[in-house]
Amino acid sequence: MKYDVVVVGAGPVGSTAARYAAMNGAKVLLLEEHASIGSPVGCTGLLSTRAVEECDLKPSDEFVFNSVRGAFVHAPDGQCLPIDGKRTKAYVVSRKNFDRTLAVMAVEEGVELSLKTRAIGLEKENFKAENGKRSDKEKNSPVKLKVLKNGKLETISASVVIGADGVKSRIASYADLGKPARVLPGIQIEAPYASEDSDFVELFPGSSAPGFFAWTVPLDEKISRIALAIEPGIACKSRHCENSPLFYLEKFLRSNPHVKARYSGGMLDFVVGGIPIGPQERTYSDGILLAGDAAGQAKPTSGGGVYTGAFAAKIAGKIAAEASLEGDTSASRLSEYDRLWRKGLSKELEIGMKIHDYMGKLEDHQLNELIGSLNSPSILNTITEYGDMDHPSVLMRKLMFSGNSLRLMRAFGTFIKTLF
């Protein structure tokens, strides 16, 4: 039960990290607490084209239900901002099949997979360096991971443990690495819904989902995933504090005229979960790395975490393997992972958080005005050309320096200047 790298959590991030560790020469074990990969589902399954590519996949009928090219943004007063990307921008996927595809790829690379295996504890011997230096043994002190496998207690020894175990990461807790800055509670149903155009998702910002937004994602013309997430602090500013996403979803389904006219009632599936935004100060320690939702790497603008998580997972797998084989899994050596993923993602996550905070605090009448001001041919053309689910800063920069800058400044106030 000795491994170079043990990855906890066999979602897209964990499977990708495990695969890259194996590709870089490590002996790898991938743990999943559930009896099957991809269950239960806690995600809408709307993946940008870049997210699928980042996972080293091509779109396939095995996991793609539908492709999406744009969005209808519905203001609280009912006006609609149509954003047409003119080409496929995202895929609506079966997360069960998507996750299983990635797990198979990891196994084919030599990764051992252990299902029904739950991490319940972690031990690592702490050494005090003398004169600022550690011995070779101290630099590679193994992590002892306690697990329940099929209900039986076992101990696994690893040079590096990668925590890819989601928003409620046990590995982050055991390693005292803290939690993401915020977690947005969310809820989703899959239900009969007559989509206006199955090539478009629908977004509903405003008081329907305080601090974030509601959305519908079409699987086809007749079935959609209907969901929302909220910012608890903002949701509780009203006189009647209500932090339950279910409360807002039920209200949204019965009171939004557009949705009410298309929703047939009932549901085919129901999931709840949390969206972690704002990474921890550190995503590494001696023998430990965090990736994906465990590291708060989800995009604050959309809540999506597959692209960012897969990007970080590749780095985590490579660094973990190299450090293990070098015999130095100290925090100092593993900090390279933290530096590299932040170099690639921190700018977008920081700008995304600013956008999230700004948009989440707008009142319905302000959102009506903002969405109305964006509904001009020239601005829509700019959005079509430069809109990017994974890199919102590109569009914001283009808008700021476009011929519509004065119109946008009136809509956004001075906020847009604070982004750069």
Tab-separated table of C-alpha atoms in Angstrom:
chain	number	residue	atom	x	y	z
A	1	MET	CA	0.000	0.000	0.000
A	2	LYS	CA	2.847	2.399	-0.848
A	3	TYR	CA	2.461	4.863	-3.695
A	4	ASP	CA	4.273	7.868	-5.076
A	5	VAL	CA	1.019	9.791	-5.497
A	6	VAL	CA	-2.454	9.189	-4.095
A	7	VAL	CA	-5.296	11.293	-5.488
A	8	VAL	CA	-8.470	11.612	-3.420
A	9	GLY	CA	-11.591	12.167	-5.548
A	10	ALA	CA	-12.209	10.677	-9.006
A	11	GLY	CA	-14.046	13.574	-10.607
A	12	PRO	CA	-12.607	15.306	-13.695
A	13	VAL	CA	-9.953	17.088	-11.625
A	14	GLY	CA	-8.845	14.014	-9.697
A	15	SER	CA	-8.750	11.750	-12.737
A	16	THR	CA	-6.748	14.331	-14.680
A	17	ALA	CA	-4.273	14.854	-11.832
A	18	ALA	CA	-3.831	11.090	-11.440
A	19	ARG	CA	-3.322	10.609	-15.171
A	20	TYR	CA	-0.666	13.325	-15.364
A	21	ALA	CA	1.139	11.949	-12.333
A	22	ALA	CA	1.265	8.524	-13.990
A	23	MET	CA	2.373	10.047	-17.296
A	24	ASN	CA	5.311	11.550	-15.415
A	25	GLY	CA	6.464	8.220	-14.043
A	26	ALA	CA	4.730	7.971	-10.672
A	27	LYS	CA	3.007	4.959	-9.154
A	28	VAL	CA	-0.495	6.369	-8.634
A	29	LEU	CA	-3.630	5.399	-6.714
A	30	LEU	CA	-6.947	7.162	-7.361
A	31	LEU	CA	-9.562	6.959	-4.594
A	32	GLU	CA	-13.311	7.451	-4.960
A	33	GLU	CA	-15.631	7.214	-1.971
A	34	HIS	CA	-18.715	6.295	-4.007
A	35	ALA	CA	-19.499	2.958	-5.604
A	36	SER	CA	-19.299	4.339	-9.148
A	37	ILE	CA	-17.628	7.197	-11.002
A	38	GLY	CA	-19.759	10.261	-11.733
A	39	SER	CA	-22.434	9.612	-9.090
A	40	PRO	CA	-23.937	11.503	-7.442
A	41	VAL	CA	-23.892	14.419	-9.891
A	42	GLY	CA	-23.376	17.895	-8.415
A	43	CYS	CA	-22.893	19.967	-11.555
A	44	THR	CA	-24.988	21.495	-14.333
A	45	GLY	CA	-22.768	19.895	-16.944
A	46	LEU	CA	-22.332	22.951	-19.159
A	47	LEU	CA	-18.689	22.812	-20.223
A	48	SER	CA	-16.980	25.355	-22.428
A	49	THR	CA	-15.254	24.007	-25.522
A	50	ARG	CA	-11.966	24.964	-23.871
A	51	ALA	CA	-12.857	22.932	-20.755
A	52	VAL	CA	-13.344	19.795	-22.837
A	53	GLU	CA	-10.064	20.442	-24.653
A	54	GLU	CA	-8.247	21.058	-21.343
A	55	CYS	CA	-9.282	17.559	-20.292
A	56	ASP	CA	-7.581	16.230	-23.471
A	57	LEU	CA	-10.940	15.192	-24.921
A	58	LYS	CA	-12.851	15.779	-28.113
A	59	PRO	CA	-16.648	16.120	-27.995
A	60	SER	CA	-18.264	12.714	-28.305
A	61	ASP	CA	-21.774	11.310	-28.446
A	62	GLU	CA	-20.729	9.210	-25.462
A	63	PHE	CA	-21.055	12.208	-23.157
A	64	VAL	CA	-22.440	15.189	-25.136
A	65	PHE	CA	-26.218	15.759	-25.067
A	66	ASN	CA	-26.311	19.137	-26.788
A	67	SER	CA	-24.121	21.978	-28.022
A	68	VAL	CA	-24.729	25.631	-27.154
A	69	ARG	CA	-23.698	28.734	-29.062
A	70	GLY	CA	-25.060	31.577	-26.939
A	71	ALA	CA	-27.227	32.845	-24.115
A	72	PHE	CA	-30.439	34.772	-23.573
A	73	VAL	CA	-29.905	37.073	-20.600
A	74	HIS	CA	-33.276	37.945	-19.047
A	75	ALA	CA	-33.508	41.131	-17.014
A	76	PRO	CA	-35.828	41.198	-13.980
A	77	ASP	CA	-38.301	43.339	-15.941
A	78	GLY	CA	-38.513	40.750	-18.739
A	79	GLN	CA	-36.349	42.373	-21.412
A	80	CYS	CA	-33.962	39.966	-23.097
A	81	LEU	CA	-30.343	40.453	-24.148
A	82	PRO	CA	-29.568	37.909	-26.911
A	83	ILE	CA	-25.896	36.930	-27.036
A	84	ASP	CA	-25.113	34.799	-30.070
A	85	GLY	CA	-21.608	33.348	-30.305
A	86	LYS	CA	-22.341	32.238	-33.902
A	87	ARG	CA	-20.561	28.928	-33.250
A	88	THR	CA	-20.453	26.266	-30.568
A	89	LYS	CA	-19.230	27.786	-27.313
A	90	ALA	CA	-20.122	25.004	-24.875
A	91	TYR	CA	-21.398	21.470	-24.561
A	92	VAL	CA	-24.171	20.118	-22.349
A	93	VAL	CA	-22.779	16.840	-21.088
A	94	SER	CA	-23.683	13.798	-19.072
A	95	ARG	CA	-21.342	14.270	-16.140
A	96	LYS	CA	-21.577	10.566	-15.326
A	97	ASN	CA	-20.269	9.580	-18.754
A	98	PHE	CA	-17.822	12.488	-18.911
A	99	ASP	CA	-16.299	11.627	-15.542
A	100	ARG	CA	-16.109	7.938	-16.410
A	101	THR	CA	-14.338	8.698	-19.678
A	102	LEU	CA	-11.644	10.593	-17.785
A	103	ALA	CA	-11.328	7.848	-15.170
A	104	VAL	CA	-10.838	5.249	-17.920
A	105	MET	CA	-8.124	7.419	-19.471
A	106	ALA	CA	-6.358	7.508	-16.102
A	107	VAL	CA	-6.574	3.738	-15.680
A	108	GLU	CA	-5.256	3.217	-19.209
A	109	GLU	CA	-2.238	5.320	-18.202
A	110	GLY	CA	-1.505	2.899	-15.348
A	111	VAL	CA	-3.424	4.503	-12.476
A	112	GLU	CA	-4.922	2.117	-9.899
A	113	LEU	CA	-8.541	2.952	-9.096
A	114	SER	CA	-10.167	2.111	-5.767
A	115	LEU	CA	-13.926	2.650	-5.416
A	116	LYS	CA	-15.906	2.760	-2.161
A	117	THR	CA	-12.772	4.097	-0.485
A	118	ARG	CA	-13.216	7.083	1.804
A	119	ALA	CA	-10.394	9.135	3.326
A	120	ILE	CA	-10.993	9.507	7.066
A	121	GLY	CA	-7.662	10.753	8.371
A	122	LEU	CA	-4.185	11.860	7.484
A	123	GLU	CA	-0.912	11.733	9.393
A	124	LYS	CA	2.429	13.257	8.497
A	125	GLU	CA	5.483	13.426	10.702
A	126	ASN	CA	6.569	17.013	11.258
A	127	PHE	CA	10.271	17.717	11.342
A	128	LYS	CA	11.982	20.830	12.605
A	129	ALA	CA	14.730	21.862	10.262
A	130	GLU	CA	18.095	22.657	11.794
A	131	ASN	CA	19.945	25.629	10.310
A	132	GLY	CA	17.127	25.956	7.789
A	133	LYS	CA	17.939	22.599	6.175
A	134	ARG	CA	16.257	19.204	6.161
A	135	SER	CA	17.732	15.803	5.630
A	136	ASP	CA	16.743	13.795	2.561
A	137	LYS	CA	14.565	11.602	4.772
A	138	GLU	CA	12.778	14.593	6.209
A	139	LYS	CA	12.139	16.063	2.765
A	140	ASN	CA	10.324	12.900	1.697
A	141	SER	CA	8.504	11.940	4.875
A	142	PRO	CA	5.532	9.810	3.706
A	143	VAL	CA	1.914	10.779	4.251
A	144	LYS	CA	-0.132	8.125	6.022
A	145	LEU	CA	-3.675	8.238	4.667
A	146	LYS	CA	-6.341	6.472	6.702
A	147	VAL	CA	-9.207	5.152	4.590
A	148	LEU	CA	-12.339	3.061	4.892
A	149	LYS	CA	-12.421	0.642	1.973
A	150	ASN	CA	-15.678	-1.278	1.767
A	151	GLY	CA	-16.100	-0.440	5.444
A	152	LYS	CA	-12.680	-1.797	6.423
A	153	LEU	CA	-9.957	0.437	7.886
A	154	GLU	CA	-6.724	0.571	5.894
A	155	THR	CA	-3.613	2.765	5.853
A	156	ILE	CA	-2.073	3.936	2.592
A	157	SER	CA	1.412	5.426	2.390
A	158	ALA	CA	2.055	8.129	-0.195
A	159	SER	CA	4.847	10.552	-0.970
A	160	VAL	CA	2.248	13.105	-2.097
A	161	VAL	CA	-1.520	13.223	-1.587
A	162	ILE	CA	-3.543	15.367	-3.982
A	163	GLY	CA	-6.886	16.491	-2.564
A	164	ALA	CA	-9.387	16.713	-5.409
A	165	ASP	CA	-12.273	15.863	-3.121
A	166	GLY	CA	-14.526	18.829	-3.756
A	167	VAL	CA	-15.977	21.754	-1.892
A	168	LYS	CA	-16.026	19.939	1.457
A	169	SER	CA	-12.484	18.656	1.067
A	170	ARG	CA	-11.376	16.410	3.901
A	171	ILE	CA	-7.784	16.582	2.705
A	172	ALA	CA	-7.773	20.381	2.998
A	173	SER	CA	-9.162	20.049	6.509
A	174	TYR	CA	-6.714	17.349	7.594
A	175	ALA	CA	-3.795	19.408	6.249
A	176	ASP	CA	-5.017	22.631	7.921
A	177	LEU	CA	-5.113	24.449	4.580
A	178	GLY	CA	-8.435	26.132	5.305
A	179	LYS	CA	-11.457	26.594	3.098
A	180	PRO	CA	-12.305	28.614	-0.017
A	181	ALA	CA	-13.263	32.220	0.699
A	182	ARG	CA	-16.964	31.625	0.022
A	183	VAL	CA	-19.332	28.828	-0.899
A	184	LEU	CA	-22.490	29.596	-2.868
A	185	PRO	CA	-25.279	27.102	-2.128
A	186	GLY	CA	-27.053	25.921	-5.253
A	187	ILE	CA	-29.843	23.658	-6.425
A	188	GLN	CA	-30.772	22.079	-9.759
A	189	ILE	CA	-33.579	20.063	-11.247
A	190	GLU	CA	-33.874	18.333	-14.602
A	191	ALA	CA	-37.394	18.881	-15.826
A	192	PRO	CA	-39.807	19.167	-18.774
A	193	TYR	CA	-39.159	22.621	-20.199
A	194	ALA	CA	-40.005	23.919	-23.679
A	195	SER	CA	-36.779	25.712	-24.552
A	196	GLU	CA	-37.155	28.828	-26.687
A	197	ASP	CA	-34.078	27.742	-28.656
A	198	SER	CA	-32.043	24.714	-27.585
A	199	ASP	CA	-28.874	26.342	-28.968
A	200	PHE	CA	-29.028	28.894	-26.157
A	201	VAL	CA	-28.864	28.774	-22.372
A	202	GLU	CA	-30.950	31.259	-20.378
A	203	LEU	CA	-29.609	33.425	-17.542
A	204	PHE	CA	-31.712	35.253	-14.951
A	205	PRO	CA	-29.742	37.680	-12.732
A	206	GLY	CA	-31.390	39.646	-9.948
A	207	SER	CA	-33.592	38.970	-6.954
A	208	SER	CA	-34.638	35.581	-8.343
A	209	ALA	CA	-31.241	34.383	-7.083
A	210	PRO	CA	-29.718	37.061	-4.818
A	211	GLY	CA	-25.990	37.541	-5.318
A	212	PHE	CA	-25.700	35.221	-8.336
A	213	PHE	CA	-28.249	34.110	-10.957
A	214	ALA	CA	-30.669	31.419	-12.094
A	215	TRP	CA	-30.256	29.528	-15.353
A	216	THR	CA	-31.745	26.973	-17.709
A	217	VAL	CA	-29.567	24.647	-19.796
A	218	PRO	CA	-31.330	22.684	-22.547
A	219	LEU	CA	-30.613	19.006	-23.043
A	220	ASP	CA	-32.958	19.187	-26.027
A	221	GLU	CA	-36.121	21.055	-27.035
A	222	LYS	CA	-38.211	19.431	-24.294
A	223	ILE	CA	-35.912	18.845	-21.312
A	224	SER	CA	-33.714	21.375	-19.502
A	225	ARG	CA	-31.681	21.652	-16.358
A	226	ILE	CA	-33.084	24.489	-14.267
A	227	ALA	CA	-30.897	25.777	-11.470
A	228	LEU	CA	-29.749	28.695	-9.366
A	229	ALA	CA	-27.197	29.607	-6.729
A	230	ILE	CA	-27.252	32.409	-4.186
A	231	GLU	CA	-24.843	34.485	-2.107
A	232	PRO	CA	-26.055	33.873	1.473
A	233	GLY	CA	-24.939	37.258	2.797
A	234	ILE	CA	-26.842	39.136	0.096
A	235	ALA	CA	-29.897	36.870	0.306
A	236	CYS	CA	-30.143	37.677	4.013
A	237	LYS	CA	-30.192	41.452	3.626
A	238	SER	CA	-33.941	41.488	3.116
A	239	ARG	CA	-36.248	41.825	6.117
A	240	HIS	CA	-37.207	38.160	5.831
A	241	CYS	CA	-33.896	36.312	5.777
A	242	GLU	CA	-34.062	33.222	3.572
A	243	ASN	CA	-30.885	31.309	2.728
A	244	SER	CA	-32.486	28.231	1.178
A	245	PRO	CA	-31.831	27.752	-2.555
A	246	LEU	CA	-34.955	25.563	-2.647
A	247	PHE	CA	-37.038	28.537	-1.494
A	248	TYR	CA	-35.737	30.658	-4.369
A	249	LEU	CA	-36.050	27.878	-6.955
A	250	GLU	CA	-39.679	27.190	-6.081
A	251	LYS	CA	-40.421	30.906	-6.187
A	252	PHE	CA	-38.593	31.262	-9.513
A	253	LEU	CA	-40.533	28.414	-11.135
A	254	ARG	CA	-43.922	29.760	-10.136
A	255	SER	CA	-43.360	33.519	-10.467
A	256	ASN	CA	-41.072	34.176	-13.448
A	257	PRO	CA	-43.458	34.616	-16.413
A	258	HIS	CA	-40.980	33.360	-19.013
A	259	VAL	CA	-40.100	30.216	-17.078
A	260	LYS	CA	-43.608	29.546	-15.825
A	261	ALA	CA	-44.915	29.464	-19.405
A	262	ARG	CA	-42.355	26.805	-20.410
A	263	TYR	CA	-42.039	24.640	-17.326
A	264	SER	CA	-44.468	21.698	-17.351
A	265	GLY	CA	-44.076	20.797	-13.686
A	266	GLY	CA	-42.410	17.917	-11.911
A	267	MET	CA	-38.798	16.873	-12.191
A	268	LEU	CA	-36.663	14.051	-13.523
A	269	ASP	CA	-33.657	14.710	-11.301
A	270	PHE	CA	-32.736	16.827	-8.278
A	271	VAL	CA	-29.317	17.797	-6.921
A	272	VAL	CA	-27.944	20.293	-4.414
A	273	GLY	CA	-24.380	21.452	-3.925
A	274	GLY	CA	-22.023	24.330	-3.329
A	275	ILE	CA	-19.852	26.490	-5.571
A	276	PRO	CA	-16.531	27.436	-3.927
A	277	ILE	CA	-15.113	30.795	-5.017
A	278	GLY	CA	-11.930	32.411	-3.804
A	279	PRO	CA	-8.890	30.113	-3.418
A	280	GLN	CA	-7.170	29.504	-0.111
A	281	GLU	CA	-4.024	31.451	0.660
A	282	ARG	CA	-2.026	28.263	0.114
A	283	THR	CA	-2.937	25.127	-1.816
A	284	TYR	CA	0.058	23.067	-0.693
A	285	SER	CA	1.896	21.850	2.396
A	286	ASP	CA	4.393	19.085	3.130
A	287	GLY	CA	3.275	16.154	0.982
A	288	ILE	CA	-0.112	17.710	0.159
A	289	LEU	CA	-1.601	19.516	-2.867
A	290	LEU	CA	-5.168	20.736	-3.433
A	291	ALA	CA	-6.847	21.106	-6.819
A	292	GLY	CA	-10.265	22.000	-8.215
A	293	ASP	CA	-13.142	22.809	-5.879
A	294	ALA	CA	-11.019	21.734	-2.913
A	295	ALA	CA	-8.751	24.677	-3.767
A	296	GLY	CA	-11.564	27.151	-4.500
A	297	GLN	CA	-10.618	27.323	-8.174
A	298	ALA	CA	-14.162	27.630	-9.610
A	299	LYS	CA	-14.878	30.693	-11.768
A	300	PRO	CA	-16.709	33.367	-9.742
A	301	THR	CA	-18.579	34.627	-12.819
A	302	SER	CA	-20.223	31.351	-13.837
A	303	GLY	CA	-19.444	28.858	-11.078
A	304	GLY	CA	-17.816	26.489	-13.561
A	305	GLY	CA	-14.821	24.569	-12.295
A	306	VAL	CA	-13.857	21.968	-14.891
A	307	TYR	CA	-11.611	24.181	-17.040
A	308	THR	CA	-9.806	25.802	-14.124
A	309	GLY	CA	-9.658	22.550	-12.203
A	310	ALA	CA	-8.249	20.554	-15.114
A	311	PHE	CA	-5.673	23.268	-15.787
A	312	ALA	CA	-4.491	23.074	-12.175
A	313	ALA	CA	-4.752	19.263	-12.053
A	314	LYS	CA	-2.254	18.805	-14.864
A	315	ILE	CA	0.258	20.914	-12.971
A	316	ALA	CA	-0.499	19.137	-9.695
A	317	GLY	CA	-0.011	15.681	-11.211
A	318	LYS	CA	3.256	16.614	-12.868
A	319	ILE	CA	4.738	18.392	-9.836
A	320	ALA	CA	3.627	15.626	-7.448
A	321	ALA	CA	5.243	12.957	-9.614
A	322	GLU	CA	8.477	14.866	-10.086
A	323	ALA	CA	8.771	15.747	-6.400
A	324	SER	CA	8.108	12.173	-5.338
A	325	LEU	CA	10.667	10.703	-7.716
A	326	GLU	CA	13.212	13.360	-6.727
A	327	GLY	CA	12.746	12.474	-3.065
A	328	ASP	CA	11.697	15.967	-2.008
A	329	THR	CA	8.008	16.396	-1.204
A	330	SER	CA	8.490	19.272	1.212
A	331	ALA	CA	6.209	22.290	1.144
A	332	SER	CA	9.055	24.287	-0.366
A	333	ARG	CA	9.290	21.895	-3.325
A	334	LEU	CA	5.524	21.572	-3.793
A	335	SER	CA	5.017	25.352	-3.673
A	336	GLU	CA	5.960	25.340	-7.354
A	337	TYR	CA	2.474	23.965	-8.044
A	338	ASP	CA	0.859	26.911	-6.264
A	339	ARG	CA	3.001	29.397	-8.168
A	340	LEU	CA	2.317	27.847	-11.566
A	341	TRP	CA	-1.446	27.450	-11.290
A	342	ARG	CA	-1.808	31.003	-9.972
A	343	LYS	CA	0.333	32.294	-12.813
A	344	GLY	CA	-2.147	30.799	-15.249
A	345	LEU	CA	-5.426	31.433	-13.425
A	346	SER	CA	-5.212	34.033	-10.651
A	347	LYS	CA	-5.745	37.072	-12.887
A	348	GLU	CA	-8.995	35.708	-14.299
A	349	LEU	CA	-10.186	34.522	-10.889
A	350	GLU	CA	-9.477	37.933	-9.338
A	351	ILE	CA	-11.249	39.827	-12.136
A	352	GLY	CA	-14.055	37.276	-12.004
A	353	MET	CA	-14.495	37.906	-8.279
A	354	LYS	CA	-14.736	41.661	-8.855
A	355	ILE	CA	-17.395	41.099	-11.518
A	356	HIS	CA	-19.219	38.649	-9.250
A	357	ASP	CA	-19.276	41.084	-6.338
A	358	TYR	CA	-20.338	44.017	-8.501
A	359	MET	CA	-23.139	42.211	-10.316
A	360	GLY	CA	-24.371	40.463	-7.184
A	361	LYS	CA	-24.987	43.722	-5.351
A	362	LEU	CA	-27.058	45.377	-8.097
A	363	GLU	CA	-30.746	45.922	-7.436
A	364	ASP	CA	-33.281	44.728	-9.995
A	365	HIS	CA	-33.838	48.229	-11.402
A	366	GLN	CA	-30.079	48.648	-11.868
A	367	LEU	CA	-29.864	45.320	-13.699
A	368	ASN	CA	-32.748	46.380	-15.948
A	369	GLU	CA	-30.855	49.541	-16.861
A	370	LEU	CA	-27.553	47.737	-17.332
A	371	ILE	CA	-28.931	44.987	-19.553
A	372	GLY	CA	-30.870	47.543	-21.572
A	373	SER	CA	-27.724	49.616	-22.136
A	374	LEU	CA	-25.866	46.582	-23.490
A	375	ASN	CA	-28.598	45.812	-26.008
A	376	SER	CA	-27.103	47.637	-28.968
A	377	PRO	CA	-25.810	46.095	-32.222
A	378	SER	CA	-22.238	47.352	-31.788
A	379	ILE	CA	-21.908	46.088	-28.200
A	380	LEU	CA	-23.510	42.746	-29.074
A	381	ASN	CA	-21.049	42.372	-31.961
A	382	THR	CA	-18.161	42.969	-29.561
A	383	ILE	CA	-19.584	40.396	-27.144
A	384	THR	CA	-19.984	37.905	-29.980
A	385	GLU	CA	-16.399	38.384	-31.125
A	386	TYR	CA	-14.631	38.483	-27.764
A	387	GLY	CA	-16.981	36.805	-25.272
A	388	ASP	CA	-15.190	33.993	-23.453
A	389	MET	CA	-16.650	31.854	-20.646
A	390	ASP	CA	-13.199	31.131	-19.269
A	391	HIS	CA	-11.484	34.502	-19.735
A	392	PRO	CA	-13.962	37.329	-19.012
A	393	SER	CA	-11.147	39.881	-18.820
A	394	VAL	CA	-10.683	39.710	-22.593
A	395	LEU	CA	-14.222	40.955	-23.243
A	396	MET	CA	-14.133	43.540	-20.449
A	397	ARG	CA	-10.922	45.025	-21.824
A	398	LYS	CA	-12.326	45.176	-25.363
A	399	LEU	CA	-15.509	46.820	-24.127
A	400	MET	CA	-13.563	49.352	-22.084
A	401	PHE	CA	-11.517	50.499	-25.059
A	402	SER	CA	-14.266	50.238	-27.671
A	403	GLY	CA	-16.195	53.046	-29.282
A	404	ASN	CA	-18.971	52.336	-26.779
A	405	SER	CA	-16.848	53.206	-23.739
A	406	LEU	CA	-18.923	56.252	-22.786
A	407	ARG	CA	-22.167	54.267	-23.011
A	408	LEU	CA	-20.618	51.511	-20.893
A	409	MET	CA	-19.256	53.945	-18.338
A	410	ARG	CA	-22.745	55.290	-17.841
A	411	ALA	CA	-23.995	51.731	-17.355
A	412	PHE	CA	-21.171	50.432	-15.156
A	413	GLY	CA	-20.173	53.659	-13.450
A	414	THR	CA	-16.480	53.626	-12.620
A	415	PHE	CA	-16.473	49.886	-11.914
A	416	ILE	CA	-15.095	48.846	-15.298
A	417	LYS	CA	-11.990	50.992	-14.696
A	418	THR	CA	-11.189	49.127	-11.478
A	419	LEU	CA	-10.751	45.803	-13.276
A	420	PHE	CA	-7.316	46.515	-14.742
